[in-house]
mmCIF file of C-alpha atoms in Angstrom:
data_model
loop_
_atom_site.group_PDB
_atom_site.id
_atom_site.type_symbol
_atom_site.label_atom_id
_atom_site.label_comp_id
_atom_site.label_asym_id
_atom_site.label_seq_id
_atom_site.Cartn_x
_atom_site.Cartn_y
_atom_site.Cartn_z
ATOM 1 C CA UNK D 1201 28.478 -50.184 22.351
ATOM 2 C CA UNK D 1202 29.718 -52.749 19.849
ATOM 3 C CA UNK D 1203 28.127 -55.636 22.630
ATOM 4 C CA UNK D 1204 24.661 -53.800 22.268
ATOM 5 C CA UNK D 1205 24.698 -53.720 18.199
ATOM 6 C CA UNK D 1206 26.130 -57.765 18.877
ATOM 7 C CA UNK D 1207 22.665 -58.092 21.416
ATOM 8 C CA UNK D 1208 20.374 -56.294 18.877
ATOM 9 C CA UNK D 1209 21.669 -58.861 16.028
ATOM 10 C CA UNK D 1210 20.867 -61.925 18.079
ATOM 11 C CA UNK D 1211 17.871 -60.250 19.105
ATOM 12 C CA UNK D 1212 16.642 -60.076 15.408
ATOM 13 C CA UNK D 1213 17.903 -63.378 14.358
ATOM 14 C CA UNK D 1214 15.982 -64.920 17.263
ATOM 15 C CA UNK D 1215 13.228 -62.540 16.541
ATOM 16 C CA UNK D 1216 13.356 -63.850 12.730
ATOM 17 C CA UNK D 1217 13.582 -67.522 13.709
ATOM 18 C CA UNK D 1218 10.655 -68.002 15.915
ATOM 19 C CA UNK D 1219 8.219 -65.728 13.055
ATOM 20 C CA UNK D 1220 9.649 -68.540 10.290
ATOM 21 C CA UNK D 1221 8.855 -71.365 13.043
ATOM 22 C CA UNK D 1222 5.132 -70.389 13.605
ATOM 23 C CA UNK D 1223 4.961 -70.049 10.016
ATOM 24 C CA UNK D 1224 6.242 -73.318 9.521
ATOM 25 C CA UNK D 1225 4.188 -74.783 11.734
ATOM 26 C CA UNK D 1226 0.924 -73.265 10.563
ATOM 27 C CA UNK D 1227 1.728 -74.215 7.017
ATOM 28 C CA UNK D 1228 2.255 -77.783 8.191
ATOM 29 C CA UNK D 1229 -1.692 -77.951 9.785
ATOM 30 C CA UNK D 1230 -3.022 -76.519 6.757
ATOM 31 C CA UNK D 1231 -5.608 -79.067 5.113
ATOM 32 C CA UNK D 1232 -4.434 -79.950 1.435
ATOM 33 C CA UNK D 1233 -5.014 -78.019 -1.313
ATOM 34 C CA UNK D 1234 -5.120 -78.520 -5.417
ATOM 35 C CA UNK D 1235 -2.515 -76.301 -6.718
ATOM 36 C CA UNK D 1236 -4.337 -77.058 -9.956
ATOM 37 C CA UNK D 1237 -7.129 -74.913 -8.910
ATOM 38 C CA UNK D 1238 -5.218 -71.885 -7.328
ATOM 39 C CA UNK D 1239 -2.726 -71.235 -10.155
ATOM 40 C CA UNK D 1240 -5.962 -71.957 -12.918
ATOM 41 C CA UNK D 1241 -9.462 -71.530 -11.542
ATOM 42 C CA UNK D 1242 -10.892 -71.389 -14.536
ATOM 43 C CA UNK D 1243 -9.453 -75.013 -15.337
ATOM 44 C CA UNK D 1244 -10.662 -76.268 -11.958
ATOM 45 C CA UNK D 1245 -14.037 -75.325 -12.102
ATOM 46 C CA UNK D 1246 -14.665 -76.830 -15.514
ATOM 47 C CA UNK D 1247 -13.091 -80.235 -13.936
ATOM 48 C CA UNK D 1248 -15.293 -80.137 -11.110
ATOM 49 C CA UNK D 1249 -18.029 -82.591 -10.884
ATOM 50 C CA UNK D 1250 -21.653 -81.215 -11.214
ATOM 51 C CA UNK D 1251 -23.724 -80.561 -7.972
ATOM 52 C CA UNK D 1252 -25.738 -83.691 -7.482
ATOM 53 C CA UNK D 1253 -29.293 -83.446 -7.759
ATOM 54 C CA UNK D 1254 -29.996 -83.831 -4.242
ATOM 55 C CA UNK D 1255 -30.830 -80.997 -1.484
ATOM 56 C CA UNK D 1256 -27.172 -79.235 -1.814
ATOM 57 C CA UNK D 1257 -28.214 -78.771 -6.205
ATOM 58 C CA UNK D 1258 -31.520 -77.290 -4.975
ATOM 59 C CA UNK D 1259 -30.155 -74.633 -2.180
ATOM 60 C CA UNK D 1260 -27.788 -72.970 -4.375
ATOM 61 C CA UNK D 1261 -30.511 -72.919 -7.519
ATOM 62 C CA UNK D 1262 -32.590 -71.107 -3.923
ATOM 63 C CA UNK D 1263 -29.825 -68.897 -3.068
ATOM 64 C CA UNK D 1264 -29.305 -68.213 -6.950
ATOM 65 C CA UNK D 1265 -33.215 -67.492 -7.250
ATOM 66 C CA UNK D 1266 -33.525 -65.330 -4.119
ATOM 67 C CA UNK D 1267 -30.651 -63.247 -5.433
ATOM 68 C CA UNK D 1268 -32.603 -62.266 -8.676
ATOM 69 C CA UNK D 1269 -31.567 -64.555 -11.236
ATOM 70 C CA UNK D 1270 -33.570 -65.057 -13.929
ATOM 71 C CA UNK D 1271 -32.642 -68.315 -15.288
ATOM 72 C CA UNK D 1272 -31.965 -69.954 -11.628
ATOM 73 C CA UNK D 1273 -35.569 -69.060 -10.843
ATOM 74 C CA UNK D 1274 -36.867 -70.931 -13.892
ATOM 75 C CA UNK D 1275 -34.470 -73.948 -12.950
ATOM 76 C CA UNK D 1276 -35.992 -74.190 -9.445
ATOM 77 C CA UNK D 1277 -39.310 -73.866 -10.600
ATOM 78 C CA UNK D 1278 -39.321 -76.580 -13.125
ATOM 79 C CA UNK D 1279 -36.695 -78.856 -10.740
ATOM 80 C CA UNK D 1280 -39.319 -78.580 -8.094
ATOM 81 C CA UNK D 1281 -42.228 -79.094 -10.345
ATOM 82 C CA UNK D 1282 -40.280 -82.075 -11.587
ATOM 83 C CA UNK D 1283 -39.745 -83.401 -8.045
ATOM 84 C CA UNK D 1284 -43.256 -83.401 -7.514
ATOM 85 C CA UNK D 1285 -43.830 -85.089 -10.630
ATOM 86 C CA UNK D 1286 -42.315 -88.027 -8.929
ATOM 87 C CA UNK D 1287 -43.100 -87.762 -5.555
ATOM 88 C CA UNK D 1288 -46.814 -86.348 -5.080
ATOM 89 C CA UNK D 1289 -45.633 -84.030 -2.325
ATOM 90 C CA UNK D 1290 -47.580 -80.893 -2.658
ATOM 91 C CA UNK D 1291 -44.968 -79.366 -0.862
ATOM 92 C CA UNK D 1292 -43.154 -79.146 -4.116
ATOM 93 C CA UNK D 1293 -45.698 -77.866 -5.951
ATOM 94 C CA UNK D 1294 -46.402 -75.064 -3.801
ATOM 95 C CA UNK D 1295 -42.678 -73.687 -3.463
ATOM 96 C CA UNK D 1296 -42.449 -73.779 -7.279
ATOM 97 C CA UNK D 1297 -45.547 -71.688 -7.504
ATOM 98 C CA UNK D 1298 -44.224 -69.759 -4.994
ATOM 99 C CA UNK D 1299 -40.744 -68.936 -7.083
ATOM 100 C CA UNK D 1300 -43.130 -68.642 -10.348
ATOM 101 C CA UNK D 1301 -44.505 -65.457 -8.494
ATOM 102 C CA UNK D 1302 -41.510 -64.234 -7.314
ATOM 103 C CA UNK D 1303 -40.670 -63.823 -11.604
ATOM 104 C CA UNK D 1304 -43.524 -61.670 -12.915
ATOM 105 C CA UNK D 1305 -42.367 -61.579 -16.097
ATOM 106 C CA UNK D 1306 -43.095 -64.886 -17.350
ATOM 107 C CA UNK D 1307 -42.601 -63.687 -21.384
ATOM 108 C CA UNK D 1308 -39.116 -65.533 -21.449
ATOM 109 C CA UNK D 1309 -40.808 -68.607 -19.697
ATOM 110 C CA UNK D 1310 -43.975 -69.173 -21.619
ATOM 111 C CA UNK D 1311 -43.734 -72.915 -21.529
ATOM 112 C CA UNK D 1312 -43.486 -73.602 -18.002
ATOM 113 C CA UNK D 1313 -46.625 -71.421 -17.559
ATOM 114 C CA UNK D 1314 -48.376 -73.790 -20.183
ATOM 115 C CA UNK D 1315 -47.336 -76.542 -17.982
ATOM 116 C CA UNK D 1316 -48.530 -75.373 -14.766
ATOM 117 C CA UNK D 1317 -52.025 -75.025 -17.165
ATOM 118 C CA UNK D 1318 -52.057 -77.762 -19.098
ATOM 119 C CA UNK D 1319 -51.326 -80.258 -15.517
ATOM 120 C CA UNK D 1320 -51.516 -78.780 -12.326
ATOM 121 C CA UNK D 1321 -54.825 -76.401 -12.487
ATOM 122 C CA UNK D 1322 -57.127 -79.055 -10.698
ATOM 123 C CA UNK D 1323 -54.533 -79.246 -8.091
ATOM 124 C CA UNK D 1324 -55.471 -77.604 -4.487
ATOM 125 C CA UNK D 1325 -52.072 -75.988 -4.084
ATOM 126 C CA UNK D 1326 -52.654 -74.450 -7.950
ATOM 127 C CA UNK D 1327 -56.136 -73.796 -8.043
ATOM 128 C CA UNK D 1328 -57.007 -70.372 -7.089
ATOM 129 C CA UNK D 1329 -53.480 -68.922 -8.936
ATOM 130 C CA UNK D 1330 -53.321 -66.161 -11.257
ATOM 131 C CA UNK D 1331 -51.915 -68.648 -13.954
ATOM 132 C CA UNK D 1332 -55.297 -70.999 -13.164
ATOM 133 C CA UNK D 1333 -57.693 -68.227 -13.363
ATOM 134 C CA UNK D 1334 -55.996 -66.657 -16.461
ATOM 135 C CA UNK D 1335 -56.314 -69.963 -18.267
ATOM 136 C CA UNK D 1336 -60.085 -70.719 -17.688
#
């Protein structure tokens, strides 16, 4: 009896000792992390560099947007509107109009509905819109 209860001990420790090894050894591959940001997110995010205002800034004001958010929609709207600005690409022009109807409420954005007016009315992507054909 007292060589089974000696059997059952070694058992565990062994038991015990390759559990601690895998765990060792998982913790070892682990990429790197900032302990920074998991003991204080709230410190980590306001130290983290701004999205750049490349393709990555644009899909999360999308994802933002397509999720209902008011003030993302207006963001990607006048980003995109911006980016055509510089580029030409009526591409650009078109999504924005396409987010501006996804808001219809447009109280809280008066002034990018004057700008759409005021600039892009003559274009062919803006031409026959709501916002066109309101402001004739």
């Amino acid at each position: 009896m007292k060589a089974m209860w000696i059997i059952q001990v070694i058992g565990g420790f062994a038991a015990g000792a390759i559990v601690s090894g895998a765990l060792v050894a998982f913790a070892m591959n682990r990429p790197p992390q900032n302990d920074a940001a998991t003991l204080n997110p709230a410190r980590a995010a306001a130290a983290a560099p701004p999205l750049p205002m490349g393709q990555s800034w644009l899909d999360l004001l999308r994802n933002e947007a397509a999720s209902g958010d008011d003030l993302s929609n207006r963001e990607l709207a006048t980003a995109l509107i911006d980016r055509y600005d510089l580029s030409g690409d009526p591409d650009e022009l078109y999504e924005a109009m396409v987010w501006v109807d996804r808001r219809w409420d447009l109280s809280g954005n008066a002034e990018l509905s004057q700008r759409i007016v005021a600039n892009y009315c003559g274009q062919r992507v803006v031409r026959w819109h709501w916002l066109c054909l309101l402001g004739e």
